[in-house]
CSV table of C-alpha atoms and ligand atoms in Angstrom, one decimal:
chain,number,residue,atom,x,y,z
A,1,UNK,CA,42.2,-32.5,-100.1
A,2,UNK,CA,42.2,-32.0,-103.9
A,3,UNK,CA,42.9,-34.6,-106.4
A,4,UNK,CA,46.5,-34.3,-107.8
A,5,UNK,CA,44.9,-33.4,-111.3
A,6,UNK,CA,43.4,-30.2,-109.6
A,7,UNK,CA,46.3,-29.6,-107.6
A,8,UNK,CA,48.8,-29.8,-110.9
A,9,UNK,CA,46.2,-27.0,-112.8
A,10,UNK,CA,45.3,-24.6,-110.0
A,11,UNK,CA,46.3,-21.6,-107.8
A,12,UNK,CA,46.2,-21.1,-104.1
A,13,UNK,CA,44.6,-17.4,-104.1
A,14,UNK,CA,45.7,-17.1,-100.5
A,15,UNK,CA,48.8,-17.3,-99.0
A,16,UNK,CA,50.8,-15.3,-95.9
A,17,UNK,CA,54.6,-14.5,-95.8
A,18,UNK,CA,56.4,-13.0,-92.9
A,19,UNK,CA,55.7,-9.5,-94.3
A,20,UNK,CA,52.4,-10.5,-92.0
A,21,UNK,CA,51.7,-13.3,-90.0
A,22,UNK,CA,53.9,-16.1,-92.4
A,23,UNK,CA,56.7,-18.3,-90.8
A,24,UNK,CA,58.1,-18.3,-95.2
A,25,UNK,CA,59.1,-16.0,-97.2
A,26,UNK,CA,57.6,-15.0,-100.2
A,27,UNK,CA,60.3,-15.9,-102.2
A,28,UNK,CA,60.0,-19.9,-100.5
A,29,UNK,CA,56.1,-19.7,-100.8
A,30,UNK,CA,56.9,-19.4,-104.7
A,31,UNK,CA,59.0,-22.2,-104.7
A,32,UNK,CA,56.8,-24.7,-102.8
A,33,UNK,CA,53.9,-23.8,-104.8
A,34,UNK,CA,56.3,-24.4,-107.7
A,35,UNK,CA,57.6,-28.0,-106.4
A,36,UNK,CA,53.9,-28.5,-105.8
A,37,UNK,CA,52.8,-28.8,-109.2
A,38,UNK,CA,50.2,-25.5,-108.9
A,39,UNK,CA,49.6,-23.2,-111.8
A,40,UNK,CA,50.0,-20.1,-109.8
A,41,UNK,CA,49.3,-18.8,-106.4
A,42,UNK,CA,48.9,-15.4,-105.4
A,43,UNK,CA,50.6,-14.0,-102.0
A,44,UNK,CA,47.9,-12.3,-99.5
A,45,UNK,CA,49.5,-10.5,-96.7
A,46,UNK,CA,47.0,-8.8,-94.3
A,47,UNK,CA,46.9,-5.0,-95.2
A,48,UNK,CA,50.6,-4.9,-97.2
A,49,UNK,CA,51.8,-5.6,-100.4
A,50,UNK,CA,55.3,-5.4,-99.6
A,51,UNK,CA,56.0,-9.0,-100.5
A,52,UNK,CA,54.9,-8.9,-104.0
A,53,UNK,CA,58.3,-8.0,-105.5
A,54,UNK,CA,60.3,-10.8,-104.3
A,55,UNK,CA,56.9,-13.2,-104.9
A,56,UNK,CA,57.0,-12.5,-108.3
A,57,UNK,CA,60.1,-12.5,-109.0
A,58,UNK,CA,60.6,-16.0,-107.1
A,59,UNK,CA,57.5,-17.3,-108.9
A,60,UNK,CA,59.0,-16.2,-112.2
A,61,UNK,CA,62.1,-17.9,-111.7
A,62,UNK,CA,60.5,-21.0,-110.8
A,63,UNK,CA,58.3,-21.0,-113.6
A,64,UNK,CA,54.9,-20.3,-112.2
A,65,UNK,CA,52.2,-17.9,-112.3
A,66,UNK,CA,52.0,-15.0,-110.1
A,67,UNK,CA,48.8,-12.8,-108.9
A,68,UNK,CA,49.4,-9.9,-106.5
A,69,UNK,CA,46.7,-9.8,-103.6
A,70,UNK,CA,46.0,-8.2,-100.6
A,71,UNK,CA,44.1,-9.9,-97.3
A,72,UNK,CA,42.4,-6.3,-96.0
A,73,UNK,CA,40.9,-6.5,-92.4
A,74,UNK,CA,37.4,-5.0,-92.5
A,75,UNK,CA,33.9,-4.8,-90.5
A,76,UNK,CA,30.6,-5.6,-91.8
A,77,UNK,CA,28.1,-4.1,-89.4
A,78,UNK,CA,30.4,-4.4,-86.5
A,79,UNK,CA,31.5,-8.4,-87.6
A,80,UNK,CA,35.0,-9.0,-88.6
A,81,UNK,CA,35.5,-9.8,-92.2
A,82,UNK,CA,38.5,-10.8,-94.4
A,83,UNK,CA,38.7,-9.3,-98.0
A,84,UNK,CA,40.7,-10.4,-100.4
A,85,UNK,CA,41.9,-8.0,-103.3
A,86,UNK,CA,43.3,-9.0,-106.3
A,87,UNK,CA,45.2,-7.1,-109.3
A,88,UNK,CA,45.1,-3.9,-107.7
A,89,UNK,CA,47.4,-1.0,-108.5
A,90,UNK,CA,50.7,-0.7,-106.6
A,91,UNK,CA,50.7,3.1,-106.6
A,92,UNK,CA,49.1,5.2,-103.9
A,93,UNK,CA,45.8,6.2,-104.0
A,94,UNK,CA,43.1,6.1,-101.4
A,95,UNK,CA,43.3,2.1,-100.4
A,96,UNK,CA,47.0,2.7,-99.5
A,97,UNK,CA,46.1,5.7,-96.8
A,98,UNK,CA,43.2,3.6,-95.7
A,99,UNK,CA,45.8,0.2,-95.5
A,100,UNK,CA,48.1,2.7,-93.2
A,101,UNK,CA,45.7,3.6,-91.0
A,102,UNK,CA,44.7,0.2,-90.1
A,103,UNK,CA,48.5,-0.8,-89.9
A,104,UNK,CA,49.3,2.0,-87.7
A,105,UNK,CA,45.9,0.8,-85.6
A,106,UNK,CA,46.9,-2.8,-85.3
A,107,UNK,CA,50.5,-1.5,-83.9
A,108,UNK,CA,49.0,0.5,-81.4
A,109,UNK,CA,46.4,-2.3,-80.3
A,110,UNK,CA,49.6,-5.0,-80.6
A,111,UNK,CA,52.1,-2.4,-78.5
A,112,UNK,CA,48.9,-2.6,-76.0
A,113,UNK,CA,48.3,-6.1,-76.0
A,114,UNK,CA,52.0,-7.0,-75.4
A,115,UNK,CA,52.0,-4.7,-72.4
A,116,UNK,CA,48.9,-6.4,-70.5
A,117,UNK,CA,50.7,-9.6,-71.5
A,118,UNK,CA,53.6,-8.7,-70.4
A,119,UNK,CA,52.8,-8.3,-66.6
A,120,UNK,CA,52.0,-12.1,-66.6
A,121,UNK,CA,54.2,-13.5,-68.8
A,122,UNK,CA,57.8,-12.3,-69.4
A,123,UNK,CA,57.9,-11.2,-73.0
A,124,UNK,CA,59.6,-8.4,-74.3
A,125,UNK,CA,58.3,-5.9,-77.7
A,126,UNK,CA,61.4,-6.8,-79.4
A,127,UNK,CA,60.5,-10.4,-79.4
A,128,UNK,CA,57.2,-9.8,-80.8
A,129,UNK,CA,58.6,-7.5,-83.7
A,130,UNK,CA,61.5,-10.1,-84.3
A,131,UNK,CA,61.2,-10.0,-87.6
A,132,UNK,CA,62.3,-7.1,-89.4
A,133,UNK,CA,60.3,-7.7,-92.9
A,134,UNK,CA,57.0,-7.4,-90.9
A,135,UNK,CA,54.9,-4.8,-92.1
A,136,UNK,CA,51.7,-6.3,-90.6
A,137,UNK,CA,52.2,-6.9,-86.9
A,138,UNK,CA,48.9,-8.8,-85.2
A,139,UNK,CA,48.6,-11.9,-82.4
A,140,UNK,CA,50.4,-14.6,-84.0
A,141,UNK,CA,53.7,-12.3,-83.6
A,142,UNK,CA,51.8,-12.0,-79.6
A,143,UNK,CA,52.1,-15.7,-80.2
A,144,UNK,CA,55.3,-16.6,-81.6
A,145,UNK,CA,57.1,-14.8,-78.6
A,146,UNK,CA,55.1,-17.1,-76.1
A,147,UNK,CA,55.9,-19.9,-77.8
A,148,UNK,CA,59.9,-18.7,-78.3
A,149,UNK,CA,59.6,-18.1,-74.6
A,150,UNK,CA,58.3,-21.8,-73.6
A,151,UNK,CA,55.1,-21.1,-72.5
A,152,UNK,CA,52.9,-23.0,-75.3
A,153,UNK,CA,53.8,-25.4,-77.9
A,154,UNK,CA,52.5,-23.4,-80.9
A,155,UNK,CA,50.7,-20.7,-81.9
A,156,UNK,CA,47.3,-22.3,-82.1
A,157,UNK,CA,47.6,-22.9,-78.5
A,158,UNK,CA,48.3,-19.5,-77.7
A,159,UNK,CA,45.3,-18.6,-79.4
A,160,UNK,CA,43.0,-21.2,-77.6
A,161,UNK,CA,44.3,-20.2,-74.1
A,162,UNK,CA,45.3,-16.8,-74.4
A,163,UNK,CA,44.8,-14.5,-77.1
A,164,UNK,CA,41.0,-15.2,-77.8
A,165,UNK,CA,38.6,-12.0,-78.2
A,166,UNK,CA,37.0,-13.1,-74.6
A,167,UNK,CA,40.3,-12.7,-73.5
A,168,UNK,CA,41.6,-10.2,-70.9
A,169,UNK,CA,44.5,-9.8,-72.8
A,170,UNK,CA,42.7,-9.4,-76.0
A,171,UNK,CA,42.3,-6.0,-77.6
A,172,UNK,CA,40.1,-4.9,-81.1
A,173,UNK,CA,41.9,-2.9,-84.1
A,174,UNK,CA,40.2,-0.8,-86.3
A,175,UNK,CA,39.4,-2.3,-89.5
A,176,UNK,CA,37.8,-0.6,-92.7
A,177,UNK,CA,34.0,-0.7,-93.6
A,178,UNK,CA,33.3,-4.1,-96.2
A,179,UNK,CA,31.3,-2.4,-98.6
A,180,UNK,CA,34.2,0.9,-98.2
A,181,UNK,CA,37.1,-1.6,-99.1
A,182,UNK,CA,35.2,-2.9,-102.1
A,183,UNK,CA,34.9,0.4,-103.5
A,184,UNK,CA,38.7,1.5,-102.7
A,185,UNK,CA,39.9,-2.2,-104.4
A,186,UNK,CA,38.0,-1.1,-107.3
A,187,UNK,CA,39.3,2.5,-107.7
A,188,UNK,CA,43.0,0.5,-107.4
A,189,UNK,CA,41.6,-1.0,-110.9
A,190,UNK,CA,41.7,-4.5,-108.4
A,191,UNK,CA,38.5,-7.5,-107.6
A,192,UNK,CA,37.7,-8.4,-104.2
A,193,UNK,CA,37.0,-12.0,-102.7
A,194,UNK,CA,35.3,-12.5,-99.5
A,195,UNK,CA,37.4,-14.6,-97.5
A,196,UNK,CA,36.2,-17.3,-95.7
A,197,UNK,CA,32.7,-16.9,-95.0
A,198,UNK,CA,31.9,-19.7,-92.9
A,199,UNK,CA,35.3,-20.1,-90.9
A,200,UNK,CA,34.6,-22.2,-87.6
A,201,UNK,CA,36.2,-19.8,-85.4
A,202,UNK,CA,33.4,-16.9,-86.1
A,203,UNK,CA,30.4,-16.5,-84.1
A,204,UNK,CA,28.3,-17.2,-87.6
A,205,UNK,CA,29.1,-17.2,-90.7
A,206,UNK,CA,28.4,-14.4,-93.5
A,207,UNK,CA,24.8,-14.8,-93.8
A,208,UNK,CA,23.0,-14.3,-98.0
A,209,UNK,CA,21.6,-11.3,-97.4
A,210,UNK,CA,25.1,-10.2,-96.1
A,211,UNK,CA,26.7,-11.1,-99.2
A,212,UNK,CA,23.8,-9.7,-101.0
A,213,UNK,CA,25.2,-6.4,-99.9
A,214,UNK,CA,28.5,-7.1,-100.8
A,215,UNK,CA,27.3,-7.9,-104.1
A,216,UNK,CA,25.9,-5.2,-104.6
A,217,UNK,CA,29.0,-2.8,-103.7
A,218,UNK,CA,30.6,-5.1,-106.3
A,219,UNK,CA,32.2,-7.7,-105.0
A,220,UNK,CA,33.6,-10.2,-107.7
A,221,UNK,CA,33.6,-13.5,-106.4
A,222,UNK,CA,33.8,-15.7,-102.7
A,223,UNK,CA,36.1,-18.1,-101.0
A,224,UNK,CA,33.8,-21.5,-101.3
A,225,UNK,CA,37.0,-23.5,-100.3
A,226,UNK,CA,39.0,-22.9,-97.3
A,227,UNK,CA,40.1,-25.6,-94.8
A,228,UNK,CA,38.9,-23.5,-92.0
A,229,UNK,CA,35.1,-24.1,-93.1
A,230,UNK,CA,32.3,-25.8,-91.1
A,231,UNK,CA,30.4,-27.7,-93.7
A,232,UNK,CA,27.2,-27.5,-92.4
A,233,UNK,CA,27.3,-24.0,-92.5
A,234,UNK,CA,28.1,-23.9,-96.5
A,235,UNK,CA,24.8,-24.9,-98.4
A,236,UNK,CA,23.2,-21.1,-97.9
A,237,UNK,CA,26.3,-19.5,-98.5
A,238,UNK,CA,26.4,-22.0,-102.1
A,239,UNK,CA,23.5,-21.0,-103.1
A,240,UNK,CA,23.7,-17.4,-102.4
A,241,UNK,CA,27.4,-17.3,-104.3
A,242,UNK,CA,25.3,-19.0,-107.5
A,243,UNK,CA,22.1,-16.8,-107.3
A,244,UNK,CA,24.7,-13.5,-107.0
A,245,UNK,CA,26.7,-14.7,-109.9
A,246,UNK,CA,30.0,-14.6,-107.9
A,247,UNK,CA,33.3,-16.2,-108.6
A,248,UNK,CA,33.5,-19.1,-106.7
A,249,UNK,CA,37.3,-19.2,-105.3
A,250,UNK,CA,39.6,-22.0,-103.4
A,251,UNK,CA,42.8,-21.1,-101.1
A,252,UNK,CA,44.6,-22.5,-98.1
A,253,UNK,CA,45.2,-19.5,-96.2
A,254,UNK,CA,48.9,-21.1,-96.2
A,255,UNK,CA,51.1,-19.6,-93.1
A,256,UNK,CA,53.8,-21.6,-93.2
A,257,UNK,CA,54.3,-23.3,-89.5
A,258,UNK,CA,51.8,-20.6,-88.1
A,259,UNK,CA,49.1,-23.3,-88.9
A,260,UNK,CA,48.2,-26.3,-89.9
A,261,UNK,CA,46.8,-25.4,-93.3
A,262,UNK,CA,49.1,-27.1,-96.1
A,263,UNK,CA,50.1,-25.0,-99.2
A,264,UNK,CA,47.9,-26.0,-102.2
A,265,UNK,CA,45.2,-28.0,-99.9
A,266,UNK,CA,42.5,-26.4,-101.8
A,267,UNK,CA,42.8,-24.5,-105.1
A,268,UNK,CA,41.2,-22.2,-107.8
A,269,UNK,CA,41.0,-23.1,-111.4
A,270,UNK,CA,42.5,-21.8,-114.1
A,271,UNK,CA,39.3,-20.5,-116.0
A,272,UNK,CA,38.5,-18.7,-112.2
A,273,UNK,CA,41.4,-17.2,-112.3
A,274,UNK,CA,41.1,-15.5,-116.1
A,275,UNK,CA,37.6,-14.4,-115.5
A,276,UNK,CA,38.8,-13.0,-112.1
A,277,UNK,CA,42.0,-10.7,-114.1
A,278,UNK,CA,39.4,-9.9,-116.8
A,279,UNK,CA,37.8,-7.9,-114.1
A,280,UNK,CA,40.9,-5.6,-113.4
A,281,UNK,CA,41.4,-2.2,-115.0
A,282,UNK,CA,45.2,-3.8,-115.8
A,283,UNK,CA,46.4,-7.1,-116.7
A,284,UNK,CA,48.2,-8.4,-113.8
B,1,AMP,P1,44.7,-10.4,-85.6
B,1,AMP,O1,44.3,-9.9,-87.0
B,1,AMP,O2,45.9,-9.7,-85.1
B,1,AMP,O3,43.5,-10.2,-84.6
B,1,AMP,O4,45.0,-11.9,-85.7
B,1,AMP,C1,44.2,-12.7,-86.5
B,1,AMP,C2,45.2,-13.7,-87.2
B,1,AMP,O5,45.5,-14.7,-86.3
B,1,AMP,C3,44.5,-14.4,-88.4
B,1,AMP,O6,44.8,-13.8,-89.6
B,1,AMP,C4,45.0,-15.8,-88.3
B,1,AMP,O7,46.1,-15.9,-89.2
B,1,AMP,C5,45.6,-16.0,-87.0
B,1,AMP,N1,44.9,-16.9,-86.1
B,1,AMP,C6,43.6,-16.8,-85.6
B,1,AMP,N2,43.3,-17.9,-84.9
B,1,AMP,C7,44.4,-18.7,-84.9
B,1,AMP,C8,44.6,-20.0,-84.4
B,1,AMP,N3,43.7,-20.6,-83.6
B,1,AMP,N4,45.8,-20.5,-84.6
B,1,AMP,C9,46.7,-19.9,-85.4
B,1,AMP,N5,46.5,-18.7,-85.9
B,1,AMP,C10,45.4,-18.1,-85.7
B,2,FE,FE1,46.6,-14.5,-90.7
B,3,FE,FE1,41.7,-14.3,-92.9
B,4,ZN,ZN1,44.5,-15.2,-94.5
């Protein structure tokens, strides 16, 4: 946890609504962040940004700052990795076909997954897709309708039993090359954050020379701070963030009852944050 002094000045750069795998709404993620003391947060749906109009206007009715993000789902060499993009331009453009594809992808896989489920346990599509502000459909919805249907008590035990990639049940979704979505976040005049690079449910975490390349392709900064991290696999990562010169971010991955993680448990300062929008093509 961070002190209450941290908490009262930062953002949470990384937050889910139900416009992807969120139990909240934007509009009630603004107002908990807001109740919270933070400066700011920043809503990250996986692969849509169709939240960001009711998060900021929520967040400027409640007083606090607002930066637009995106959580895109990428592969780096074959490994799965989370990117984070910040600031980027709502209006078309390359990212946006390349977002589609992956969200037409991840319907297909879902559509799939929910079929093989479905001759064990009795779940229906409709229960999965419940929701009608989802725009970003992936297991936890898999999950939820288990856990609506009494099979498991929450989504993380649906996960641990069932919907794990060793899983019969479990199925891949295309994802966009790392180094690709870098480039497209830049052209949408946005900065990209790798998201947590040493999350105990990978195989490994992303290794220096990984990030090196990342660097390279111009990544902006990395999530340090995430409550999903194994500290023992942190020190390289550290020092690799420091030697690259990358932003060194803080977020909870918030998802409202869809996990543990607590809105606000870890947090970005302020003087992140400017250097972060300094790097967009507009002020956001
Ligand atoms: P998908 O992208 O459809 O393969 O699903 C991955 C998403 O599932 C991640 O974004 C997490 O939010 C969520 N997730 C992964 N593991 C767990 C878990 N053990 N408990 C709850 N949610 C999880
Ligand atoms: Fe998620
Ligand atoms: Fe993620
Ligand atoms: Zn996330």
């Amino acid at each position: 946890m961070t002190d209450s002094a941290e908490t009262q000045r930062g953002f949470d750069l990384h937050t889910h609504s139900v416009f992807s795998d969120g139990t909240t709404r934007p509009a009630a993620i603004a107002r908990e962040a807001a109740e919270l003391g933070l400066a700011g947060f920043a809503l990250t749906d996986h692969d849509t940004i169709d939240g960001w109009d009711e998060a900021r206007e929520a967040a400027e009715a409640a007083g606090i700052d607002f930066l637009p993000g995106i959580e895109i789902t990428t592969k780096q060499g074959g490994r799965s990795r989370h990117l984070l993009g910040y600031g980027i331009s709502p209006v078309g453009g390359e990212l946006f076909e390349a977002l589609a594809a992956v969200r037409r992808s991840r319907l297909t896989r879902a559509k799939e997954m929910v079929r093989l489920v479905a001759e064990d346990y009795a779940i229906t599509w409709e229960a999965v897709v419940g929701e009608e502000d989802v725009r970003t459909v992936g297991r936890p919805h898999i999950a939820d309708a288990l856990v609506a249907a009494g099979y498991f008590p929450d989504r993380s035990a649906v996960f641990t039993e069932l919907l794990h990639p060793r899983s019969p049940y479990y199925l891949g979704t295309d994802a966009i090359d790392t180094v690709e979505a870098i480039r497209l976040v830049r052209a949408a005049g946005g900065v990209s954050v790798l998201a947590h690079p040493a999350a105990f449910r990978q195989r490994t975490p992303t290794s220096a020379a990984e990030l090196g390349e990342l660097a390279q392709a111009g990544l902006a900064g990395v999530e340090l701070r995430h409550p999903e991290h194994r500290d023992d696999w942190m020190p390289p990562i550290i020092a690799a963030a420091a030697k690259l010169g990358l932003e060194a971010t803080g977020s909870s991955d918030y998802h409202g009852a869809g996990k543990p993680n607590l809105l606000g448990q870890q947090v970005t300062d302020a003087a992140t944050v400017a250097r972060l929008r300094a790097g967009l093509a507009t002020p956001r």
